[in-house]
Amino acid sequence: MAVAVRSEFGVILERCSGLAEDVTYPSVRRWREDHPGGHAVGHFQVYFPEELIHAAGMLPVTLMGAGSRLEAKQADSHIGSFICSVCRTSLELGFSGRVGFLDAFYTTPICDVARNLAGIWGRNFKGMTAEILYLPQNANAKQAVSYLRNEYARVLAELERIAGRPIEEADLRRSIRVYNENRRLLRELYRFKRETPWLLSTTEAYVLAKAGTVMPREEHNEILRTALAEIPNRDGRRQDRVRVVFEGGFCEQPPLDMLQLIEEACYIVDDDLLIGMRWIVDDVPETGDPLYALAESYLERSTYSCVQHDDRKPKEEMLLRRLAESGGQAVILAAAKMCEPGLDEQVAYSKALEEKKIPFLLLDFEEKMTAFERMRMEVETFVESILFD
Amino acid sequence: MSVKQAHAPQLEGELVGRGRRDGNRLFKEWYAELDAAAAAGDPTAYVFVMGSAAEVLKAFDLNLVFPEINSLQMAVRKVSLDYLNKAEDYGYSTDVCGYVKADVGMHLDARKHPNGRIPKPSIVVATNMCNTYVKWVEIWQRMYGCKVFVLDIPGQRGIGWSTEPGSEQFENDRRYVQSQLEELIEACVAVTGRPFRIERLQENLAHVNLMAADWKAVLRLNQNIPAPFNAMADGLTYMGVLSAYRGTEAGARYMAELREEMEHKVRLGIGTIAEERFRLHGVGPACYPYFRRFLELFQDWGAVFVSTEYLAYAGGGLDLGIQFDVERPLESLAEQLLITGRRSMSNMFFSQDQLADTVRDWKADGIVYHSVKSCRTVSTGMADSREYLTRIKDVPSLFVESDLVDPRIWSEAQFKNRIDAYFEALGARKSAALVAAKG
Ligand code: SF4
Ligand code: SF4
């Protein structure tokens, strides 16, 4: 009988996908057990400067809903009917006690559903800091960076209070270094996806990245380093497949099954999944005032998303650039149901692609969807139309 | 001659209802001016009711277009569905805010609004008070290539968080807002080719001071029993004038006269219906495509909306009775924008304590929450805030859902059932309280 020998990559992948999809947060619970008196701080999508949390010796945890793995039983009675699923299940994580290990919860002004989360969280989960980190919404204001630097200082003071100790500049610099390394490794991961998508699928890259949202980044860096070293040795044969860019995964996350079904028909060579982890596209300076460096990087060394208006980054142009840089031929424009910013942008993107005669497919999804037959047909038909055009 | 003297000898018939009549007249005039501006191609700013920066824009004689008011008017005139359909045919999802879609439909139809032609935007200013504003302005930017200015007003960070002018935190935020105002002025100079004159800004601020003081008084006059106006019905007209005529002499005069009318009604005990049986506080806007019916369903029970959150947040916080220091105009404007803008946002995101205070001060018997599909800004936290107030303060409330512009979401039978059941329970509760009080 042949015994299947799993590669190291396979082992890592399995572990990451287990951690990334498990709504009981085993890695966070274990971390808390290993760090008696330690603190965990949760933040909602899309971007949060985790370096601040990390520098306090705390564990940052990204809350991004729970897909179909958790029913929003209690949350549904606390939130309006016409609200995206990621907010419902994120709240359910709170109501069900699954994230009771958190000492604080932060949200940002990505949309008004997200802003409302701070109030709902604060009214219901007493004893836990529940705040909005007011990222600047006028990204073009001359004082945006200095304003944000002060806003980061405010959050830092609250984290110091929770930690019961001051956070020194040296702590922040160390964290910036760890996160710079993490972003560099993620860029490497995406390079494989772009250049050799037959060696690394998007679903794989996704779970590898997502595991970082529930574990210390040093550990995640180790995982990524090992995985990256393994990828070139993987068996994978290049196929003549359509290369697409997937746009629309910035906040609510599409189910893994959905990504998989797309990948059965084509290569996804770039995407905006978990874009917050890759928001900063270059190293944050490791010298000077670390808070200023982080604030400046958020505004000046960053990618784009439909939840940020920045005159310097017209989103259609940014998408076209993403497409060109990844050598994509077509775009899948996804949007989460009930997501105002995502749905608004979908129209703008589609008009721009139409004008450039670039094939695109519109897909609406929900993190909790479980039936994909119709979507599978749509994707297959779309890919065939490109192949046989 | 003061406004009060001018109207002192008026007959009651002329005074009562004047605010509505004059409001409608001013509204027509405003739309006529926009129509003329569209024909002449005059420079125009698109702005939003929550934080319009009208004080600055009017210093440049820019025409102001309020797209939210345009969409609301389409709904009240029962033509919104045509516009919604146009936008949906163009590609907008049924789940996108209907105000945005009705507006997009109008732009696709060469800016023909039932009230007249709407001029093209030269500059658009969005505050962050609603995030959809920011998405909305991007649509016009693509359509017209106009200048977009996002005026960012950092809001309340969490429950129990507040800052006072002079504190380090407040000053950090104020500096940011003030520098944005300076950049907005630069943008207006560039767009209009007109110089900035600080005296014009000071004049506008002085008009707002008068308007805000009277508006605050008008709102508080509704604490009387019976309430002199229906905040959901009449309040809408007043709010329209408040937005469109903010920073003008006509606007200040209107509000002074409105105050006079309300004082008069209070003196004579004139309410809005024959017998005011229930006093309500409204959270969320009305269903404008069925506005009359929406209001009747409450009035039939002798219920009056004595206050609404809408009059607070849609006025950009003017309900607080802003007073600008005209001697340091920009600094003061930044400061007040921060205070009032923050308060508007808190009304939506951290509403629970303010709601409880309003119920107490306006002597409301209960709260009506109208959650609207279009507006996640006001609707997301409603159910939770309601649950909290019921649990902590025992405020009886009704929760209904429809939309503010999309007639397809309205179900009268469902509305009526819930409203009837609510008032039956509220009536029983009031009787029981009466019996208990008599002891
Ligand atoms: S999915 Fe869209 S609507 Fe929901 S929280 Fe995220 S950005 Fe907001
Ligand atoms: S989401 Fe609400 S506040 Fe924002 S534009 Fe739509 S209706 Fe107005």
Coordinates of C-alpha atoms in Angstrom, one line a residue, chain B:
Chain B
M1 CA -38.1 97.4 12.5
S2 CA -37.6 94.0 14.0
V3 CA -39.1 90.9 12.6
K4 CA -41.3 90.6 15.7
Q5 CA -42.7 94.1 15.4
A6 CA -43.3 93.6 11.7
H7 CA -45.6 90.7 12.4
A8 CA -47.1 91.6 15.7
P9 CA -50.4 92.8 14.3
Q10 CA -50.9 89.8 12.0
L11 CA -54.0 87.8 12.3
E12 CA -53.7 84.3 13.8
G13 CA -54.7 82.7 10.5
E14 CA -51.7 84.4 8.8
L15 CA -49.2 83.5 11.4
V16 CA -50.2 79.9 11.9
G17 CA -48.8 77.8 9.1
R18 CA -46.6 80.6 7.9
G19 CA -43.4 78.6 8.3
R20 CA -44.8 75.9 6.0
R21 CA -46.0 78.4 3.4
D22 CA -42.9 80.5 3.4
G23 CA -40.7 77.4 3.4
N24 CA -42.4 76.1 0.3
R25 CA -42.1 79.5 -1.4
L26 CA -38.4 79.7 -0.5
F27 CA -37.9 76.2 -1.8
K28 CA -39.5 77.0 -5.1
E29 CA -37.4 80.1 -5.5
W30 CA -34.3 78.1 -4.7
Y31 CA -35.1 75.6 -7.4
A32 CA -35.8 78.4 -9.8
E33 CA -32.4 79.9 -9.1
L34 CA -30.8 76.5 -9.8
D35 CA -32.7 76.2 -13.0
A36 CA -31.4 79.6 -14.1
A37 CA -27.9 78.7 -13.0
A38 CA -28.1 75.6 -15.1
A39 CA -29.1 77.6 -18.1
A40 CA -26.4 80.2 -17.5
G41 CA -23.7 77.6 -16.6
D42 CA -22.9 79.4 -13.3
P43 CA -20.4 77.8 -11.0
T44 CA -22.1 75.4 -8.7
A45 CA -21.2 73.3 -5.7
Y46 CA -22.8 70.0 -4.8
V47 CA -22.9 69.5 -1.0
F48 CA -24.7 67.4 1.6
V49 CA -27.0 68.3 4.4
M50 CA -24.7 67.0 7.0
G51 CA -21.9 69.5 7.0
S52 CA -22.4 71.5 3.8
A53 CA -19.6 74.1 4.5
A54 CA -22.2 76.5 3.1
E55 CA -20.5 79.3 5.0
V56 CA -17.4 79.1 2.9
L57 CA -19.0 78.2 -0.4
K58 CA -21.5 81.1 -0.3
A59 CA -18.6 83.4 0.3
F60 CA -17.8 82.6 -3.3
D61 CA -21.4 83.0 -4.5
L62 CA -21.5 79.4 -5.5
N63 CA -24.9 78.0 -6.2
L64 CA -25.6 75.1 -3.8
V65 CA -27.1 71.9 -4.9
F66 CA -28.2 69.3 -2.3
P67 CA -28.5 66.0 -4.0
E68 CA -30.1 64.4 -1.0
I69 CA -32.9 67.0 -1.1
N70 CA -33.2 66.4 -4.9
S71 CA -33.7 62.7 -4.3
L72 CA -36.1 63.2 -1.4
Q73 CA -38.1 65.5 -3.7
M74 CA -38.3 62.9 -6.3
A75 CA -39.7 60.5 -3.7
V76 CA -42.3 62.9 -2.4
R77 CA -43.3 63.7 -6.0
K78 CA -43.7 59.9 -6.5
V79 CA -41.3 59.8 -9.5
S80 CA -38.3 58.3 -7.7
L81 CA -38.9 54.8 -9.1
D82 CA -38.3 56.0 -12.7
Y83 CA -34.9 57.4 -11.7
L84 CA -34.0 54.4 -9.6
N85 CA -34.7 52.2 -12.6
K86 CA -32.5 54.2 -14.8
A87 CA -29.6 53.8 -12.4
E88 CA -30.2 50.1 -12.0
D89 CA -30.3 49.6 -15.7
Y90 CA -27.0 51.4 -15.8
G91 CA -25.5 48.9 -13.4
Y92 CA -26.2 49.9 -9.8
S93 CA -27.3 47.1 -7.5
T94 CA -30.7 47.1 -5.8
D95 CA -28.7 47.2 -2.5
V96 CA -27.0 50.6 -3.2
C97 CA -28.4 53.6 -1.3
G98 CA -31.5 54.8 -3.2
Y99 CA -30.6 58.5 -2.8
V100 CA -27.5 57.9 -4.8
K101 CA -29.3 55.9 -7.4
A102 CA -32.2 58.4 -7.8
D103 CA -29.5 61.1 -8.3
V104 CA -27.6 59.0 -10.8
G105 CA -30.8 58.4 -12.7
M106 CA -31.3 62.2 -12.9
H107 CA -27.8 62.8 -14.2
L108 CA -28.3 60.2 -16.8
D109 CA -31.4 62.1 -17.8
A110 CA -29.5 65.3 -18.4
R111 CA -30.1 66.6 -14.9
K112 CA -33.8 67.1 -15.4
H113 CA -35.4 67.2 -12.0
P114 CA -39.2 67.4 -11.4
N115 CA -38.5 70.8 -9.8
G116 CA -36.3 72.2 -12.6
R117 CA -32.9 71.7 -14.3
I118 CA -30.0 71.1 -12.0
P119 CA -26.7 72.8 -12.9
K120 CA -23.5 70.8 -13.4
P121 CA -21.1 70.7 -10.5
S122 CA -17.9 72.8 -10.5
I123 CA -16.9 71.5 -7.1
V124 CA -18.3 68.9 -4.8
V125 CA -17.8 68.8 -1.1
A126 CA -18.4 65.7 0.9
T127 CA -18.1 65.5 4.7
N128 CA -17.4 62.1 6.2
M129 CA -20.6 62.3 8.2
C130 CA -21.9 59.6 5.9
N131 CA -19.4 57.4 4.1
T132 CA -21.7 57.0 1.1
Y133 CA -21.2 60.7 0.4
V134 CA -17.6 59.9 -0.4
K135 CA -18.6 57.2 -2.9
W136 CA -21.3 59.5 -4.3
V137 CA -19.0 62.3 -5.1
E138 CA -16.7 59.9 -6.9
I139 CA -19.6 59.3 -9.3
W140 CA -19.8 63.0 -10.3
Q141 CA -16.0 63.2 -10.5
R142 CA -16.1 60.5 -13.1
M143 CA -19.1 62.1 -14.9
Y144 CA -17.9 65.7 -14.9
G145 CA -14.3 65.7 -13.9
C146 CA -15.2 68.2 -11.2
K147 CA -13.1 69.0 -8.2
V148 CA -13.8 66.7 -5.2
F149 CA -13.2 67.9 -1.7
V150 CA -13.6 65.5 1.2
L151 CA -14.0 67.5 4.4
D152 CA -13.0 65.1 7.1
I153 CA -14.3 65.6 10.6
P154 CA -13.0 63.1 13.0
G155 CA -15.9 61.9 15.1
Q156 CA -16.5 60.4 18.6
R157 CA -14.1 57.5 19.1
G158 CA -16.2 55.4 21.5
I159 CA -18.9 55.4 24.1
G160 CA -18.1 57.8 26.9
W161 CA -15.3 59.5 24.8
S162 CA -15.5 63.3 24.6
T163 CA -13.1 66.2 24.2
E164 CA -13.5 69.8 25.1
P165 CA -12.1 72.8 23.2
G166 CA -8.7 73.6 24.5
S167 CA -7.8 70.0 25.3
E168 CA -4.9 68.6 23.4
Q169 CA -7.1 66.0 21.7
F170 CA -9.6 68.6 20.5
E171 CA -6.9 70.9 19.3
N172 CA -5.3 68.1 17.2
D173 CA -8.5 67.5 15.5
R174 CA -9.4 71.2 15.1
R175 CA -6.1 72.0 13.5
Y176 CA -6.7 69.2 10.9
V177 CA -10.2 70.5 10.2
Q178 CA -9.0 74.1 10.0
S179 CA -6.2 73.3 7.6
Q180 CA -8.8 71.5 5.4
L181 CA -11.0 74.6 5.4
E182 CA -8.0 76.7 4.2
E183 CA -7.5 74.2 1.4
L184 CA -11.2 74.3 0.6
I185 CA -10.9 78.0 0.2
E186 CA -8.0 77.6 -2.2
A187 CA -10.0 75.1 -4.2
C188 CA -12.9 77.5 -4.4
V189 CA -10.6 80.3 -5.6
A190 CA -9.3 78.0 -8.3
V191 CA -12.7 76.8 -9.4
T192 CA -14.5 80.1 -9.4
G193 CA -11.6 82.4 -10.3
R194 CA -13.0 84.7 -7.6
P195 CA -11.0 86.1 -4.7
F196 CA -11.7 85.1 -1.1
R197 CA -13.0 87.9 1.1
I198 CA -13.0 87.2 4.7
E199 CA -15.8 89.7 5.4
R200 CA -18.1 87.6 3.3
L201 CA -17.3 84.6 5.4
Q202 CA -17.9 86.6 8.6
E203 CA -21.3 87.8 7.3
N204 CA -22.3 84.3 6.5
L205 CA -21.2 83.1 10.0
A206 CA -23.2 85.9 11.6
H207 CA -26.3 84.7 9.6
V208 CA -25.8 81.2 10.8
N209 CA -25.5 82.4 14.4
L210 CA -28.9 83.9 14.2
M211 CA -30.4 81.0 12.4
A212 CA -28.9 78.5 14.8
A213 CA -30.1 80.3 17.9
D214 CA -33.7 80.4 16.5
W215 CA -33.6 76.8 15.3
K216 CA -32.5 75.6 18.7
A217 CA -35.4 77.6 20.2
V218 CA -37.9 76.2 17.7
L219 CA -36.9 72.7 18.4
R220 CA -37.2 73.2 22.1
L221 CA -40.6 74.8 21.8
N222 CA -41.8 71.4 20.8
Q223 CA -41.2 70.3 24.4
N224 CA -44.5 72.0 25.1
I225 CA -47.8 70.1 25.3
P226 CA -49.3 70.2 22.7
A227 CA -46.4 70.4 20.4
P228 CA -46.7 73.3 18.0
F229 CA -45.3 71.3 15.0
N230 CA -44.9 67.8 13.8
A231 CA -41.2 67.2 13.6
M232 CA -41.5 64.5 11.0
A233 CA -43.9 66.4 8.7
D234 CA -43.4 70.2 9.1
G235 CA -39.8 69.6 10.3
L236 CA -38.9 68.4 6.8
T237 CA -39.8 71.8 5.3
Y238 CA -38.0 73.7 8.0
M239 CA -35.0 71.5 7.5
G240 CA -35.0 72.1 3.8
V241 CA -34.8 75.9 4.3
L242 CA -32.2 75.4 7.1
S243 CA -29.9 73.6 4.6
A244 CA -30.5 75.6 1.4
Y245 CA -30.5 79.0 3.1
R246 CA -27.8 78.4 5.7
G247 CA -25.5 81.4 5.9
T248 CA -28.0 83.8 4.3
E249 CA -30.1 86.7 5.5
A250 CA -33.2 85.1 4.1
G251 CA -32.5 82.0 6.0
A252 CA -31.9 83.8 9.3
R253 CA -35.1 85.8 8.8
Y254 CA -37.1 82.7 8.0
M255 CA -36.0 81.0 11.2
A256 CA -36.8 84.1 13.3
E257 CA -40.3 84.1 11.9
L258 CA -40.7 80.5 12.4
R259 CA -39.7 80.9 16.0
E260 CA -42.3 83.7 16.3
E261 CA -45.0 81.4 14.9
M262 CA -44.1 78.6 17.2
E263 CA -44.1 80.9 20.3
H264 CA -47.5 82.1 19.2
K265 CA -48.8 78.6 18.9
V266 CA -47.4 77.6 22.2
R267 CA -49.0 80.7 23.9
L268 CA -52.4 79.8 22.5
G269 CA -51.9 76.1 23.0
I270 CA -52.3 75.3 19.3
G271 CA -51.1 71.8 18.4
T272 CA -50.9 69.9 15.1
I273 CA -54.0 67.7 15.7
A274 CA -57.2 68.0 17.6
E275 CA -56.1 65.8 20.4
E276 CA -52.5 65.0 21.1
R277 CA -52.7 61.5 22.6
F278 CA -49.2 60.3 22.1
R279 CA -45.9 62.1 21.8
L280 CA -43.2 60.3 19.7
H281 CA -39.6 60.7 19.1
G282 CA -38.6 59.5 15.6
V283 CA -35.3 57.8 14.7
G284 CA -34.6 57.5 11.0
P285 CA -36.2 59.4 8.1
A286 CA -39.8 58.8 6.9
C287 CA -40.9 56.8 3.9
Y288 CA -41.0 59.7 1.5
P289 CA -42.6 57.8 -1.5
Y290 CA -45.6 57.2 0.8
F291 CA -45.1 60.2 3.0
R292 CA -48.7 61.2 3.5
R293 CA -49.7 57.7 4.3
F294 CA -46.8 57.2 6.6
L295 CA -47.8 60.2 8.6
E296 CA -51.5 59.3 8.6
L297 CA -50.8 55.9 10.1
F298 CA -49.5 57.7 13.2
Q299 CA -51.8 60.7 13.2
D300 CA -54.9 58.3 13.1
W301 CA -53.8 57.3 16.6
G302 CA -53.5 60.9 17.8
A303 CA -49.7 60.6 17.7
V304 CA -47.4 63.5 17.0
F305 CA -43.7 63.4 16.3
V306 CA -42.4 66.0 18.8
S307 CA -38.8 65.5 17.8
T308 CA -36.7 63.4 15.4
E309 CA -33.1 62.5 15.3
Y310 CA -33.2 63.6 11.6
L311 CA -33.7 67.2 12.7
A312 CA -30.5 66.9 14.7
Y313 CA -28.1 65.0 12.5
A314 CA -29.4 66.3 9.1
G315 CA -28.9 69.9 10.4
G316 CA -25.3 69.1 10.8
G317 CA -25.7 69.7 14.5
L318 CA -27.3 73.1 14.3
D319 CA -29.8 72.0 16.9
L320 CA -27.1 72.8 19.4
G321 CA -27.4 76.4 18.6
I322 CA -23.9 77.1 17.2
Q323 CA -22.5 80.5 17.9
F324 CA -19.4 81.4 15.8
D325 CA -16.9 83.9 17.0
V326 CA -16.9 86.0 13.8
E327 CA -13.7 87.8 14.9
R328 CA -11.7 84.6 14.3
P329 CA -13.8 83.1 11.6
L330 CA -11.8 80.1 10.3
E331 CA -10.7 78.9 13.7
S332 CA -14.2 79.2 15.0
L333 CA -15.8 77.5 12.0
A334 CA -13.4 74.6 12.4
E335 CA -14.2 74.4 16.1
Q336 CA -17.9 74.4 15.6
L337 CA -17.8 72.0 12.6
L338 CA -15.9 69.7 14.9
I339 CA -18.4 70.0 17.7
T340 CA -21.6 69.9 15.7
G341 CA -20.4 67.5 13.1
R342 CA -19.2 65.1 15.8
R343 CA -22.6 65.4 17.5
S344 CA -24.4 64.6 14.2
M345 CA -22.3 61.5 13.8
S346 CA -22.7 60.5 17.5
N347 CA -26.5 60.7 17.0
M348 CA -26.1 57.9 14.5
F349 CA -23.2 55.8 15.9
F350 CA -23.5 56.3 19.6
S351 CA -27.0 57.4 20.0
Q352 CA -28.2 55.7 23.2
D353 CA -27.6 58.4 25.8
Q354 CA -28.8 61.3 23.6
L355 CA -31.9 59.4 22.7
A356 CA -32.7 58.8 26.4
D357 CA -32.2 62.6 27.1
T358 CA -34.5 63.6 24.2
V359 CA -37.2 61.2 25.3
R360 CA -37.1 62.8 28.7
D361 CA -36.8 66.5 27.7
W362 CA -39.4 66.3 24.9
K363 CA -41.8 64.3 27.1
A364 CA -42.1 61.5 24.5
D365 CA -44.1 58.4 25.2
G366 CA -42.0 56.3 23.0
I367 CA -39.6 56.0 20.1
V368 CA -40.4 55.0 16.6
Y369 CA -37.4 53.5 14.8
H370 CA -37.7 53.6 11.1
S371 CA -34.9 51.5 9.6
V372 CA -34.4 52.3 5.9
K373 CA -32.7 49.9 3.5
S374 CA -30.9 52.7 1.7
C375 CA -29.3 54.2 4.7
R376 CA -27.0 51.9 6.6
T377 CA -25.5 55.0 8.2
V378 CA -28.6 55.5 10.4
S379 CA -30.0 52.0 10.3
T380 CA -27.2 49.7 11.2
G381 CA -27.2 50.4 15.0
M382 CA -30.9 51.1 15.4
A383 CA -32.0 47.6 16.6
D384 CA -29.2 47.5 19.1
S385 CA -29.7 50.9 20.4
R386 CA -33.4 50.1 20.8
E387 CA -32.7 46.9 22.6
Y388 CA -30.3 48.8 24.9
L389 CA -32.9 51.6 25.7
T390 CA -35.6 49.1 26.3
R391 CA -33.4 47.2 28.7
I392 CA -31.8 50.1 30.5
K393 CA -34.4 52.8 30.4
D394 CA -37.6 51.0 29.7
V395 CA -38.5 53.2 26.8
P396 CA -41.4 51.7 24.7
S397 CA -40.5 51.6 21.1
L398 CA -41.7 50.5 17.7
F399 CA -39.4 49.2 15.0
V400 CA -40.5 49.4 11.3
E401 CA -38.6 49.0 8.1
S402 CA -39.0 50.4 4.6
D403 CA -37.0 52.9 2.6
L404 CA -36.8 56.6 2.2
V405 CA -36.9 56.8 -1.6
D406 CA -37.6 53.3 -3.0
P407 CA -41.4 52.6 -3.1
R408 CA -40.8 48.9 -3.7
I409 CA -39.8 48.3 -0.1
W410 CA -43.0 49.7 1.4
S411 CA -45.7 47.3 2.7
E412 CA -48.6 49.2 4.1
A413 CA -50.3 46.3 5.7
Q414 CA -47.3 45.3 7.6
F415 CA -46.7 48.9 8.7
K416 CA -50.2 49.3 9.8
N417 CA -50.3 46.1 11.8
R418 CA -47.2 47.0 13.7
I419 CA -48.2 50.6 14.3
D420 CA -51.7 49.5 15.6
A421 CA -50.3 47.0 17.9
Y422 CA -47.8 49.5 19.2
F423 CA -50.3 52.1 20.0
E424 CA -52.7 49.6 21.7
A425 CA -49.8 48.6 24.0
L426 CA -48.8 52.2 24.5
G427 CA -52.3 53.2 25.3
A428 CA -52.6 50.5 27.9
R429 CA -49.3 51.5 29.4
K430 CA -50.3 55.1 29.7
S431 CA -53.7 54.2 31.3
A432 CA -51.9 51.9 33.8
A433 CA -49.4 54.7 34.6
L434 CA -52.4 57.1 35.1
V435 CA -54.1 54.7 37.5
A436 CA -50.9 54.1 39.4
A437 CA -50.3 57.9 39.7
K438 CA -53.8 58.5 41.1
G439 CA -52.9 55.8 43.5

